[in-house]
Amino acid sequence: MFVYADNAATTKTSKTAIDAMLPFFDKIYGNPSSLHEVGQIAKEELEKARETVAKCFNAEAREIYFTSGGSEADNQAILTAVKMGERKNKKHIVSTKFEHHAVLHTLQKLEKQGIEVTYVDVNKNGVVKVEDIASAIREDTCLVTVMFANNEIGTIQPIKEIGAICKKRKVIFHTDAVQAAGHINIDVVDMNIDMLSISGHKFHGPKGVGALYARKGIFLTNLIEGGAQERGKRAGTENLPAIVGMAAALKEAVDNIDKHAKYVSALRDKLIRELSKIPHSVVNGDLVNRVPNNVNMCFEGIEGESLLLMLDMEGISASSGSACTSGSLDPSHVLLAIGLPHEVAHGSLRLSLSAENTEEEIDHIIKTVPEVVNYLRKMSPVWDELCKGELNHVI
Ligand SMILES: *Cc1c(COP(=O)(O)O)cnc(C)c1O
């Protein structure tokens, strides 16, 4: 049996998205910037897609800018806030320790250029405290950037509360909503969000396309100079097939959001219930404030990498955390941020589901994971020391 359980890394493009895209390769191939009819037809479709995306977040079409993905949207949002802050000599940013690298690495680069960043701690449940964000904001803070849902442990942050504080303190608020969009309801007005990033391939749209919502009044800084596309804020001929595919996938996801959440969270809860029976295991991240599709656990005495390879041989595609950190031997910064010791953080497993997963697939995971964990523990010198009492159990 084959089970794809790595939907936080990427999703299969939905049939709806593919069907929406296909005409844009041969029939509607115009450049939206061309003045002739072929171009204007393309332009109309581009604007329809913008309207569709905007509606999904209660935004206006003119507040949506298409990008090459979530990473670009994050970069542009942060640099925009810094540029807007410069004019008022505001050079401080508030963020958290467990952001995606698209945010963290951008912030680290800015620190080298004289921007000061406060990385707020997350509690052991993987949720930031609103009070901690509030007390980190200073007179010279130009931006608060806090992710909507964490990509490794799936925890949902108190975005509406943080938005209210930022509004009151007159600080720009950006949220990386890549893992939340299409999975949980988002209303940028109600939540006081100034900028929000999304990525097509995290909700069954195509890869290499995303969007940045920027509230009117936010003066975007370009990352890419050139033509006047995207209201002059993102040059380059629009990737119309991908944009249309993303809009179709997003609409489908949002239209079915409650139905899918109910179905997928039941599968998630079954996995958590059954896999928690493995001795010396722990579920990472809050069980309530959690996206419907995320399971993240650690098993003491084993290496996450070996677990993944063996699950792969059993037909299960999973992850140890973020796809972006695979290849590095460091434990995940997210698991360290929620206070797990290094040795435990090494034995992590992320299963991220979608509405395409079946009950039988979940049962296959429930049967396979304990067998593999047992097998690996039998060969693990660390597990041996734990059993003999030479090392102390942490979980
Ligand atoms: C995947 C992801 C990104 C990056 O999006 P891309 O479209 O792959 O650039 C950013 N933030 C989070 C939380 C993600 O999960």
mmCIF file of C-alpha atoms and ligand atoms in Angstrom:
data_model
loop_
_atom_site.group_PDB
_atom_site.id
_atom_site.type_symbol
_atom_site.label_atom_id
_atom_site.label_comp_id
_atom_site.label_asym_id
_atom_site.label_seq_id
_atom_site.Cartn_x
_atom_site.Cartn_y
_atom_site.Cartn_z
ATOM 1 C CA MET A 1 0.000 0.000 0.000
ATOM 2 C CA PHE A 2 1.192 3.518 -0.783
ATOM 3 C CA VAL A 3 0.349 6.344 1.614
ATOM 4 C CA TYR A 4 1.247 9.961 0.988
ATOM 5 C CA ALA A 5 1.401 11.663 4.369
ATOM 6 C CA ASP A 6 3.629 14.637 3.623
ATOM 7 C CA ASN A 7 1.090 17.273 2.619
ATOM 8 C CA ALA A 8 2.816 19.979 4.657
ATOM 9 C CA ALA A 9 5.775 19.643 2.268
ATOM 10 C CA THR A 10 3.614 19.744 -0.807
ATOM 11 C CA THR A 11 0.267 18.473 -2.079
ATOM 12 C CA LYS A 12 -0.881 16.693 -5.185
ATOM 13 C CA THR A 13 -2.341 19.196 -7.661
ATOM 14 C CA SER A 14 -6.129 18.739 -7.634
ATOM 15 C CA LYS A 15 -8.079 17.778 -10.730
ATOM 16 C CA THR A 16 -10.009 21.036 -10.400
ATOM 17 C CA ALA A 17 -6.738 22.992 -10.527
ATOM 18 C CA ILE A 18 -5.372 21.006 -13.478
ATOM 19 C CA ASP A 19 -8.607 21.390 -15.446
ATOM 20 C CA ALA A 20 -8.600 25.115 -14.747
ATOM 21 C CA MET A 21 -4.999 25.423 -15.917
ATOM 22 C CA LEU A 22 -5.016 23.396 -19.128
ATOM 23 C CA PRO A 23 -6.646 25.983 -21.459
ATOM 24 C CA PHE A 24 -3.993 28.487 -20.399
ATOM 25 C CA PHE A 25 -1.211 26.584 -22.130
ATOM 26 C CA ASP A 26 -2.663 26.645 -25.641
ATOM 27 C CA LYS A 27 -5.968 28.487 -25.893
ATOM 28 C CA ILE A 28 -5.575 31.430 -23.553
ATOM 29 C CA TYR A 29 -1.863 32.056 -24.037
ATOM 30 C CA GLY A 30 -1.824 35.836 -24.259
ATOM 31 C CA ASN A 31 0.372 38.150 -22.253
ATOM 32 C CA PRO A 32 -1.931 40.087 -19.923
ATOM 33 C CA SER A 33 0.107 43.230 -20.631
ATOM 34 C CA SER A 34 -0.596 43.094 -24.387
ATOM 35 C CA LEU A 35 -3.188 45.556 -25.605
ATOM 36 C CA HIS A 36 -4.652 43.310 -28.322
ATOM 37 C CA GLU A 37 -7.576 41.002 -27.816
ATOM 38 C CA VAL A 38 -5.519 37.864 -27.066
ATOM 39 C CA GLY A 39 -3.745 39.775 -24.316
ATOM 40 C CA GLN A 40 -6.897 41.332 -22.944
ATOM 41 C CA ILE A 41 -8.594 37.946 -22.644
ATOM 42 C CA ALA A 42 -5.638 36.770 -20.558
ATOM 43 C CA LYS A 43 -5.801 39.970 -18.500
ATOM 44 C CA GLU A 44 -9.461 39.366 -17.738
ATOM 45 C CA GLU A 45 -8.696 35.852 -16.489
ATOM 46 C CA LEU A 46 -5.828 37.176 -14.376
ATOM 47 C CA GLU A 47 -8.163 39.652 -12.695
ATOM 48 C CA LYS A 48 -10.815 36.971 -12.167
ATOM 49 C CA ALA A 49 -8.208 34.839 -10.368
ATOM 50 C CA ARG A 50 -7.222 37.829 -8.230
ATOM 51 C CA GLU A 51 -10.860 38.369 -7.282
ATOM 52 C CA THR A 52 -11.247 34.672 -6.399
ATOM 53 C CA VAL A 53 -8.183 34.693 -4.154
ATOM 54 C CA ALA A 54 -9.230 37.965 -2.491
ATOM 55 C CA LYS A 55 -12.706 36.635 -1.662
ATOM 56 C CA CYS A 56 -11.215 33.621 0.139
ATOM 57 C CA PHE A 57 -9.730 35.964 2.769
ATOM 58 C CA ASN A 58 -12.317 38.764 2.763
ATOM 59 C CA ALA A 59 -9.796 41.007 0.990
ATOM 60 C CA GLU A 60 -10.188 43.268 -2.030
ATOM 61 C CA ALA A 61 -8.802 42.178 -5.390
ATOM 62 C CA ARG A 62 -6.431 45.159 -5.538
ATOM 63 C CA GLU A 63 -4.857 43.988 -2.275
ATOM 64 C CA ILE A 64 -3.649 40.689 -3.819
ATOM 65 C CA TYR A 65 -0.228 40.485 -5.504
ATOM 66 C CA PHE A 66 0.836 37.268 -7.205
ATOM 67 C CA THR A 67 4.329 35.965 -6.451
ATOM 68 C CA SER A 68 6.448 32.906 -7.205
ATOM 69 C CA GLY A 69 5.439 31.289 -3.921
ATOM 70 C CA GLY A 70 5.293 31.594 -0.169
ATOM 71 C CA SER A 71 8.996 32.344 0.222
ATOM 72 C CA GLU A 72 8.858 35.343 -2.101
ATOM 73 C CA ALA A 73 5.720 36.673 -0.400
ATOM 74 C CA ASP A 74 7.391 36.399 3.019
ATOM 75 C CA ASN A 75 10.527 38.165 1.782
ATOM 76 C CA GLN A 76 8.555 40.968 0.148
ATOM 77 C CA ALA A 77 6.335 41.516 3.191
ATOM 78 C CA ILE A 78 9.266 41.803 5.579
ATOM 79 C CA LEU A 79 11.360 44.066 3.345
ATOM 80 C CA THR A 80 8.318 46.266 2.770
ATOM 81 C CA ALA A 81 7.807 46.811 6.491
ATOM 82 C CA VAL A 82 11.498 47.581 6.950
ATOM 83 C CA LYS A 83 11.441 50.148 4.126
ATOM 84 C CA MET A 84 8.281 51.751 5.505
ATOM 85 C CA GLY A 85 9.875 51.823 8.951
ATOM 86 C CA GLU A 86 13.084 53.454 7.699
ATOM 87 C CA ARG A 87 11.240 56.670 6.976
ATOM 88 C CA LYS A 88 10.279 56.919 10.639
ATOM 89 C CA ASN A 89 13.583 55.542 11.918
ATOM 90 C CA LYS A 90 11.897 52.364 13.141
ATOM 91 C CA LYS A 91 14.393 49.522 12.984
ATOM 92 C CA HIS A 92 13.026 46.790 15.229
ATOM 93 C CA ILE A 93 11.073 43.642 14.317
ATOM 94 C CA VAL A 94 9.158 41.242 16.551
ATOM 95 C CA SER A 95 8.908 37.610 15.450
ATOM 96 C CA THR A 96 9.082 34.139 16.996
ATOM 97 C CA LYS A 97 11.681 31.398 17.324
ATOM 98 C CA PHE A 98 9.794 28.884 15.231
ATOM 99 C CA GLU A 99 9.028 30.703 11.990
ATOM 100 C CA HIS A 100 9.636 29.108 8.604
ATOM 101 C CA HIS A 101 13.121 29.678 7.208
ATOM 102 C CA ALA A 102 11.689 31.997 4.542
ATOM 103 C CA VAL A 103 11.017 34.389 7.437
ATOM 104 C CA LEU A 104 13.904 33.480 9.772
ATOM 105 C CA HIS A 105 16.641 33.690 7.164
ATOM 106 C CA THR A 106 15.273 37.001 5.869
ATOM 107 C CA LEU A 107 15.323 38.369 9.415
ATOM 108 C CA GLN A 108 18.855 37.069 10.010
ATOM 109 C CA LYS A 109 20.046 38.827 6.862
ATOM 110 C CA LEU A 110 18.417 42.075 8.018
ATOM 111 C CA GLU A 111 20.121 41.772 11.411
ATOM 112 C CA LYS A 112 23.462 41.964 9.603
ATOM 113 C CA GLN A 113 22.245 45.214 8.067
ATOM 114 C CA GLY A 114 21.467 46.859 11.393
ATOM 115 C CA ILE A 115 17.866 45.794 11.993
ATOM 116 C CA GLU A 116 17.180 44.516 15.497
ATOM 117 C CA VAL A 117 14.933 41.460 15.876
ATOM 118 C CA THR A 118 13.257 40.106 19.018
ATOM 119 C CA TYR A 119 12.504 36.390 18.641
ATOM 120 C CA VAL A 120 9.700 35.700 21.080
ATOM 121 C CA ASP A 121 9.668 32.292 22.781
ATOM 122 C CA VAL A 122 6.880 29.827 22.122
ATOM 123 C CA ASN A 123 5.506 27.820 25.023
ATOM 124 C CA LYS A 124 5.947 24.066 25.172
ATOM 125 C CA ASN A 125 2.625 23.567 23.388
ATOM 126 C CA GLY A 126 3.978 25.424 20.377
ATOM 127 C CA VAL A 127 1.774 28.487 20.750
ATOM 128 C CA VAL A 128 3.087 32.021 21.318
ATOM 129 C CA LYS A 129 1.644 34.036 24.180
ATOM 130 C CA VAL A 130 -0.124 37.202 23.091
ATOM 131 C CA GLU A 131 1.291 39.034 26.140
ATOM 132 C CA ASP A 132 4.835 38.110 25.084
ATOM 133 C CA ILE A 133 4.291 39.638 21.650
ATOM 134 C CA ALA A 134 2.714 42.713 23.230
ATOM 135 C CA SER A 135 5.597 43.271 25.617
ATOM 136 C CA ALA A 136 8.192 42.797 22.859
ATOM 137 C CA ILE A 137 6.726 45.686 20.824
ATOM 138 C CA ARG A 138 8.705 48.930 21.230
ATOM 139 C CA GLU A 139 8.397 52.529 20.053
ATOM 140 C CA ASP A 140 10.726 51.720 17.169
ATOM 141 C CA THR A 141 9.045 48.427 16.093
ATOM 142 C CA CYS A 142 8.222 48.491 12.380
ATOM 143 C CA LEU A 143 6.850 44.949 12.047
ATOM 144 C CA VAL A 144 5.389 42.013 13.910
ATOM 145 C CA THR A 145 5.607 38.803 11.866
ATOM 146 C CA VAL A 146 4.097 35.631 13.357
ATOM 147 C CA MET A 147 3.149 32.571 11.356
ATOM 148 C CA PHE A 148 -0.514 31.530 11.254
ATOM 149 C CA ALA A 149 0.118 27.794 11.606
ATOM 150 C CA ASN A 150 3.465 26.133 12.136
ATOM 151 C CA ASN A 151 4.643 23.910 9.287
ATOM 152 C CA GLU A 152 6.203 21.241 11.512
ATOM 153 C CA ILE A 153 3.894 20.860 14.487
ATOM 154 C CA GLY A 154 0.746 22.401 12.997
ATOM 155 C CA THR A 155 -0.014 24.685 15.931
ATOM 156 C CA ILE A 156 -2.303 27.647 15.242
ATOM 157 C CA GLN A 157 -1.242 30.990 16.679
ATOM 158 C CA PRO A 158 -3.530 33.606 18.281
ATOM 159 C CA ILE A 159 -3.503 35.696 15.107
ATOM 160 C CA LYS A 160 -6.640 37.738 15.751
ATOM 161 C CA GLU A 161 -5.432 38.764 19.204
ATOM 162 C CA ILE A 162 -1.975 39.684 17.895
ATOM 163 C CA GLY A 163 -3.625 41.621 15.047
ATOM 164 C CA ALA A 164 -5.677 43.634 17.539
ATOM 165 C CA ILE A 165 -2.583 44.546 19.530
ATOM 166 C CA CYS A 166 -0.660 45.568 16.415
ATOM 167 C CA LYS A 167 -3.537 47.752 15.295
ATOM 168 C CA LYS A 168 -3.684 49.458 18.680
ATOM 169 C CA ARG A 169 0.097 49.976 18.786
ATOM 170 C CA LYS A 170 0.169 51.041 15.112
ATOM 171 C CA VAL A 171 2.660 48.360 14.066
ATOM 172 C CA ILE A 172 2.450 46.524 10.731
ATOM 173 C CA PHE A 173 1.386 42.894 11.189
ATOM 174 C CA HIS A 174 2.414 40.176 8.727
ATOM 175 C CA THR A 175 1.525 36.504 8.981
ATOM 176 C CA ASP A 176 2.938 33.598 7.004
ATOM 177 C CA ALA A 177 -0.335 31.757 6.393
ATOM 178 C CA VAL A 178 1.112 29.159 4.025
ATOM 179 C CA GLN A 179 0.069 26.223 6.233
ATOM 180 C CA ALA A 180 -3.260 27.763 7.194
ATOM 181 C CA ALA A 181 -4.708 28.983 3.893
ATOM 182 C CA GLY A 182 -7.302 26.570 2.552
ATOM 183 C CA HIS A 183 -7.180 24.596 5.807
ATOM 184 C CA ILE A 184 -8.664 26.992 8.353
ATOM 185 C CA ASN A 185 -10.835 30.086 7.944
ATOM 186 C CA ILE A 186 -9.000 33.381 7.536
ATOM 187 C CA ASP A 187 -10.543 36.851 7.473
ATOM 188 C CA VAL A 188 -7.903 39.571 7.067
ATOM 189 C CA VAL A 189 -10.285 42.353 8.127
ATOM 190 C CA ASP A 190 -11.615 40.655 11.242
ATOM 191 C CA MET A 191 -8.103 39.537 12.205
ATOM 192 C CA ASN A 192 -6.445 42.928 11.508
ATOM 193 C CA ILE A 193 -3.837 41.403 9.230
ATOM 194 C CA ASP A 194 -1.822 43.932 7.194
ATOM 195 C CA MET A 195 0.105 41.416 5.094
ATOM 196 C CA LEU A 196 -0.374 37.676 4.581
ATOM 197 C CA SER A 197 1.562 35.115 2.538
ATOM 198 C CA ILE A 198 0.148 32.034 0.826
ATOM 199 C CA SER A 199 1.555 29.346 -1.470
ATOM 200 C CA GLY A 200 -0.366 27.436 -4.145
ATOM 201 C CA HIS A 201 1.215 24.037 -3.672
ATOM 202 C CA LYS A 202 0.223 23.742 -0.005
ATOM 203 C CA PHE A 203 -3.493 23.517 -0.835
ATOM 204 C CA HIS A 204 -3.495 21.332 -3.958
ATOM 205 C CA GLY A 205 -2.564 24.096 -6.368
ATOM 206 C CA PRO A 206 0.554 24.106 -8.563
ATOM 207 C CA LYS A 207 4.096 24.804 -7.343
ATOM 208 C CA GLY A 208 6.000 28.013 -8.008
ATOM 209 C CA VAL A 209 3.090 30.354 -7.404
ATOM 210 C CA GLY A 210 1.848 32.197 -4.351
ATOM 211 C CA ALA A 211 0.356 35.483 -3.318
ATOM 212 C CA LEU A 212 0.922 38.336 -0.940
ATOM 213 C CA TYR A 213 -2.068 40.131 0.485
ATOM 214 C CA ALA A 214 -1.116 43.699 1.354
ATOM 215 C CA ARG A 215 -3.807 45.907 2.866
ATOM 216 C CA LYS A 216 -4.384 49.173 1.023
ATOM 217 C CA GLY A 217 -2.103 51.732 2.586
ATOM 218 C CA ILE A 218 0.830 49.331 2.658
ATOM 219 C CA PHE A 219 3.412 50.631 0.202
ATOM 220 C CA LEU A 220 5.029 47.479 -1.184
ATOM 221 C CA THR A 221 8.755 47.344 -1.940
ATOM 222 C CA ASN A 222 9.739 45.462 -5.093
ATOM 223 C CA LEU A 223 11.996 42.448 -4.933
ATOM 224 C CA ILE A 224 12.026 42.234 -8.735
ATOM 225 C CA GLU A 225 12.331 45.316 -10.931
ATOM 226 C CA GLY A 226 11.162 45.446 -14.519
ATOM 227 C CA GLY A 227 7.761 45.865 -16.112
ATOM 228 C CA ALA A 228 4.658 47.283 -14.484
ATOM 229 C CA GLN A 229 2.939 43.969 -13.709
ATOM 230 C CA GLU A 230 1.131 43.555 -10.379
ATOM 231 C CA ARG A 231 0.493 47.303 -10.036
ATOM 232 C CA GLY A 232 4.227 47.893 -10.501
ATOM 233 C CA LYS A 233 5.126 45.887 -7.402
ATOM 234 C CA ARG A 234 6.295 42.611 -8.931
ATOM 235 C CA ALA A 235 7.800 42.697 -12.397
ATOM 236 C CA GLY A 236 7.766 39.782 -14.835
ATOM 237 C CA THR A 237 5.110 38.339 -17.126
ATOM 238 C CA GLU A 238 2.522 36.692 -14.920
ATOM 239 C CA ASN A 239 2.554 32.896 -14.656
ATOM 240 C CA LEU A 240 -1.079 32.817 -15.695
ATOM 241 C CA PRO A 241 -1.618 29.019 -15.822
ATOM 242 C CA ALA A 242 -0.247 28.683 -12.286
ATOM 243 C CA ILE A 243 -2.142 31.711 -10.992
ATOM 244 C CA VAL A 244 -5.428 30.386 -12.379
ATOM 245 C CA GLY A 245 -4.663 26.912 -10.991
ATOM 246 C CA MET A 246 -3.877 28.322 -7.563
ATOM 247 C CA ALA A 247 -7.098 30.346 -7.509
ATOM 248 C CA ALA A 248 -9.161 27.296 -8.487
ATOM 249 C CA ALA A 249 -7.474 25.121 -5.851
ATOM 250 C CA LEU A 250 -7.898 27.755 -3.171
ATOM 251 C CA LYS A 251 -11.580 28.240 -3.932
ATOM 252 C CA GLU A 252 -12.126 24.481 -3.847
ATOM 253 C CA ALA A 253 -10.287 24.205 -0.524
ATOM 254 C CA VAL A 254 -12.145 27.111 1.055
ATOM 255 C CA ASP A 255 -15.546 25.951 -0.248
ATOM 256 C CA ASN A 256 -14.941 22.562 1.417
ATOM 257 C CA ILE A 257 -13.029 23.792 4.423
ATOM 258 C CA ASP A 258 -15.390 22.566 7.154
ATOM 259 C CA LYS A 259 -16.143 19.251 5.481
ATOM 260 C CA HIS A 260 -12.466 18.491 4.928
ATOM 261 C CA ALA A 261 -11.488 19.651 8.416
ATOM 262 C CA LYS A 262 -14.015 17.315 9.970
ATOM 263 C CA TYR A 263 -12.902 14.327 7.893
ATOM 264 C CA VAL A 264 -9.158 14.915 8.144
ATOM 265 C CA SER A 265 -9.114 15.771 11.852
ATOM 266 C CA ALA A 266 -10.887 12.473 12.611
ATOM 267 C CA LEU A 267 -8.070 10.632 10.800
ATOM 268 C CA ARG A 268 -5.495 12.783 12.618
ATOM 269 C CA ASP A 269 -7.029 12.053 16.006
ATOM 270 C CA LYS A 270 -7.117 8.325 15.323
ATOM 271 C CA LEU A 271 -3.420 8.417 14.419
ATOM 272 C CA ILE A 272 -2.548 10.396 17.535
ATOM 273 C CA ARG A 273 -4.608 8.097 19.754
ATOM 274 C CA GLU A 274 -3.105 4.893 18.399
ATOM 275 C CA LEU A 275 0.519 6.012 17.947
ATOM 276 C CA SER A 276 0.558 7.503 21.454
ATOM 277 C CA LYS A 277 0.334 3.928 22.730
ATOM 278 C CA ILE A 278 3.969 3.457 21.711
ATOM 279 C CA PRO A 279 5.941 3.669 24.995
ATOM 280 C CA HIS A 280 8.169 6.706 25.483
ATOM 281 C CA SER A 281 6.547 8.721 22.732
ATOM 282 C CA VAL A 282 5.217 12.257 22.832
ATOM 283 C CA VAL A 283 2.890 14.297 20.639
ATOM 284 C CA ASN A 284 4.398 17.660 19.791
ATOM 285 C CA GLY A 285 2.242 20.758 19.776
ATOM 286 C CA ASP A 286 -1.111 21.757 21.184
ATOM 287 C CA LEU A 287 -3.874 19.240 20.510
ATOM 288 C CA VAL A 288 -6.639 21.845 20.240
ATOM 289 C CA ASN A 289 -5.015 24.804 18.479
ATOM 290 C CA ARG A 290 -3.861 22.624 15.624
ATOM 291 C CA VAL A 291 -4.461 22.427 11.878
ATOM 292 C CA PRO A 292 -6.700 19.463 11.027
ATOM 293 C CA ASN A 293 -4.043 17.570 9.072
ATOM 294 C CA ASN A 294 -0.948 17.555 11.286
ATOM 295 C CA VAL A 295 0.494 14.799 13.469
ATOM 296 C CA ASN A 296 3.956 15.344 14.932
ATOM 297 C CA MET A 297 5.500 12.919 17.392
ATOM 298 C CA CYS A 298 8.842 12.010 18.885
ATOM 299 C CA PHE A 299 9.948 8.504 19.805
ATOM 300 C CA GLU A 300 12.766 8.191 22.272
ATOM 301 C CA GLY A 301 15.913 6.267 21.396
ATOM 302 C CA ILE A 302 15.639 6.368 17.595
ATOM 303 C CA GLU A 303 16.741 8.590 14.726
ATOM 304 C CA GLY A 304 14.009 10.277 12.717
ATOM 305 C CA GLU A 305 15.951 9.748 9.506
ATOM 306 C CA SER A 306 16.070 5.946 9.893
ATOM 307 C CA LEU A 307 12.401 5.906 10.777
ATOM 308 C CA LEU A 308 11.564 7.806 7.591
ATOM 309 C CA LEU A 309 13.639 5.531 5.380
ATOM 310 C CA MET A 310 12.013 2.427 6.804
ATOM 311 C CA LEU A 311 8.520 3.902 6.520
ATOM 312 C CA ASP A 312 9.326 4.761 2.915
ATOM 313 C CA MET A 313 10.151 1.088 2.284
ATOM 314 C CA GLU A 314 6.716 0.261 3.703
ATOM 315 C CA GLY A 315 5.117 2.681 1.245
ATOM 316 C CA ILE A 316 4.611 5.557 3.668
ATOM 317 C CA SER A 317 5.848 9.020 2.631
ATOM 318 C CA ALA A 318 6.327 11.082 5.770
ATOM 319 C CA SER A 319 8.765 13.646 7.068
ATOM 320 C CA SER A 320 10.783 14.330 10.175
ATOM 321 C CA GLY A 321 9.793 17.957 10.168
ATOM 322 C CA SER A 322 10.470 20.477 7.512
ATOM 323 C CA ALA A 323 11.449 19.369 4.009
ATOM 324 C CA CYS A 324 13.722 22.385 3.922
ATOM 325 C CA THR A 325 15.936 21.122 6.755
ATOM 326 C CA SER A 326 16.344 17.589 5.468
ATOM 327 C CA GLY A 327 19.926 17.023 4.519
ATOM 328 C CA SER A 328 21.103 18.828 7.637
ATOM 329 C CA LEU A 329 21.785 16.834 10.783
ATOM 330 C CA ASP A 330 20.692 19.584 13.164
ATOM 331 C CA PRO A 331 17.467 18.845 14.989
ATOM 332 C CA SER A 332 14.537 21.011 14.016
ATOM 333 C CA HIS A 333 14.605 24.586 15.364
ATOM 334 C CA VAL A 334 10.858 24.243 15.937
ATOM 335 C CA LEU A 335 11.179 21.227 18.243
ATOM 336 C CA LEU A 336 14.040 22.896 20.105
ATOM 337 C CA ALA A 337 11.917 26.058 20.421
ATOM 338 C CA ILE A 338 9.168 24.122 22.215
ATOM 339 C CA GLY A 339 11.769 22.867 24.654
ATOM 340 C CA LEU A 340 12.508 19.335 23.480
ATOM 341 C CA PRO A 341 16.038 18.152 24.302
ATOM 342 C CA HIS A 342 18.299 17.537 21.281
ATOM 343 C CA GLU A 343 18.297 13.757 21.709
ATOM 344 C CA VAL A 344 14.481 13.596 21.655
ATOM 345 C CA ALA A 345 14.085 16.115 18.835
ATOM 346 C CA HIS A 346 16.173 13.795 16.628
ATOM 347 C CA GLY A 347 13.490 11.105 16.760
ATOM 348 C CA SER A 348 10.659 13.122 15.240
ATOM 349 C CA LEU A 349 7.996 12.100 12.758
ATOM 350 C CA ARG A 350 5.575 14.420 10.953
ATOM 351 C CA LEU A 351 2.544 12.927 9.250
ATOM 352 C CA SER A 352 0.590 15.571 7.344
ATOM 353 C CA LEU A 353 -2.674 14.375 5.850
ATOM 354 C CA SER A 354 -5.128 15.519 3.210
ATOM 355 C CA ALA A 355 -8.759 14.770 2.380
ATOM 356 C CA GLU A 356 -7.413 12.232 -0.123
ATOM 357 C CA ASN A 357 -6.171 9.922 2.625
ATOM 358 C CA THR A 358 -8.402 6.949 3.405
ATOM 359 C CA GLU A 359 -9.196 5.101 6.605
ATOM 360 C CA GLU A 360 -7.279 2.060 5.246
ATOM 361 C CA GLU A 361 -4.188 4.199 4.731
ATOM 362 C CA ILE A 362 -4.395 5.446 8.305
ATOM 363 C CA ASP A 363 -4.677 1.843 9.506
ATOM 364 C CA HIS A 364 -1.576 0.949 7.509
ATOM 365 C CA ILE A 365 0.341 3.738 9.283
ATOM 366 C CA ILE A 366 -1.008 2.621 12.664
ATOM 367 C CA LYS A 367 0.183 -0.926 12.025
ATOM 368 C CA THR A 368 3.553 -0.005 10.534
ATOM 369 C CA VAL A 369 4.930 2.774 12.762
ATOM 370 C CA PRO A 370 5.028 0.742 16.017
ATOM 371 C CA GLU A 371 6.706 -2.175 14.197
ATOM 372 C CA VAL A 372 9.374 0.087 12.750
ATOM 373 C CA VAL A 373 9.936 1.943 16.032
ATOM 374 C CA ASN A 374 10.368 -1.416 17.805
ATOM 375 C CA TYR A 375 12.773 -2.671 15.200
ATOM 376 C CA LEU A 376 14.899 0.472 15.315
ATOM 377 C CA ARG A 377 14.941 0.492 19.111
ATOM 378 C CA LYS A 378 16.254 -3.076 19.139
ATOM 379 C CA MET A 379 19.273 -1.893 17.174
ATOM 380 C CA SER A 380 19.715 1.402 19.010
ATOM 381 C CA PRO A 381 22.609 1.675 21.498
ATOM 382 C CA VAL A 382 20.852 4.675 23.056
ATOM 383 C CA TRP A 383 17.682 2.652 23.634
ATOM 384 C CA ASP A 384 19.793 -0.106 25.178
ATOM 385 C CA GLU A 385 21.324 2.375 27.630
ATOM 386 C CA LEU A 386 17.864 3.742 28.433
ATOM 387 C CA CYS A 387 16.586 0.233 29.172
ATOM 388 C CA LYS A 388 19.564 -0.584 31.395
ATOM 389 C CA GLY A 389 19.058 2.659 33.306
ATOM 390 C CA GLU A 390 22.435 4.037 32.192
ATOM 391 C CA LEU A 391 20.525 6.917 30.621
ATOM 392 C CA ASN A 392 17.368 8.502 31.977
ATOM 393 C CA HIS A 393 14.160 8.607 29.998
ATOM 394 C CA VAL A 394 13.103 12.131 29.088
ATOM 395 C CA ILE A 395 9.699 11.165 27.721
HETATM 396 C C1 LIG B 1 6.103 25.830 2.323
HETATM 397 C C2 LIG B 1 6.172 27.008 3.216
HETATM 398 C C3 LIG B 1 6.742 28.226 2.790
HETATM 399 C C4 LIG B 1 7.407 28.358 1.452
HETATM 400 O O1 LIG B 1 6.489 28.370 0.397
HETATM 401 P P1 LIG B 1 7.046 28.107 -1.092
HETATM 402 O O2 LIG B 1 5.865 28.370 -1.957
HETATM 403 O O3 LIG B 1 7.491 26.702 -1.142
HETATM 404 O O4 LIG B 1 8.124 29.101 -1.317
HETATM 405 C C5 LIG B 1 6.725 29.290 3.653
HETATM 406 N N1 LIG B 1 6.172 29.194 4.868
HETATM 407 C C6 LIG B 1 5.620 28.065 5.330
HETATM 408 C C7 LIG B 1 5.009 28.032 6.681
HETATM 409 C C8 LIG B 1 5.608 26.933 4.520
HETATM 410 O O5 LIG B 1 5.075 25.802 4.976
#
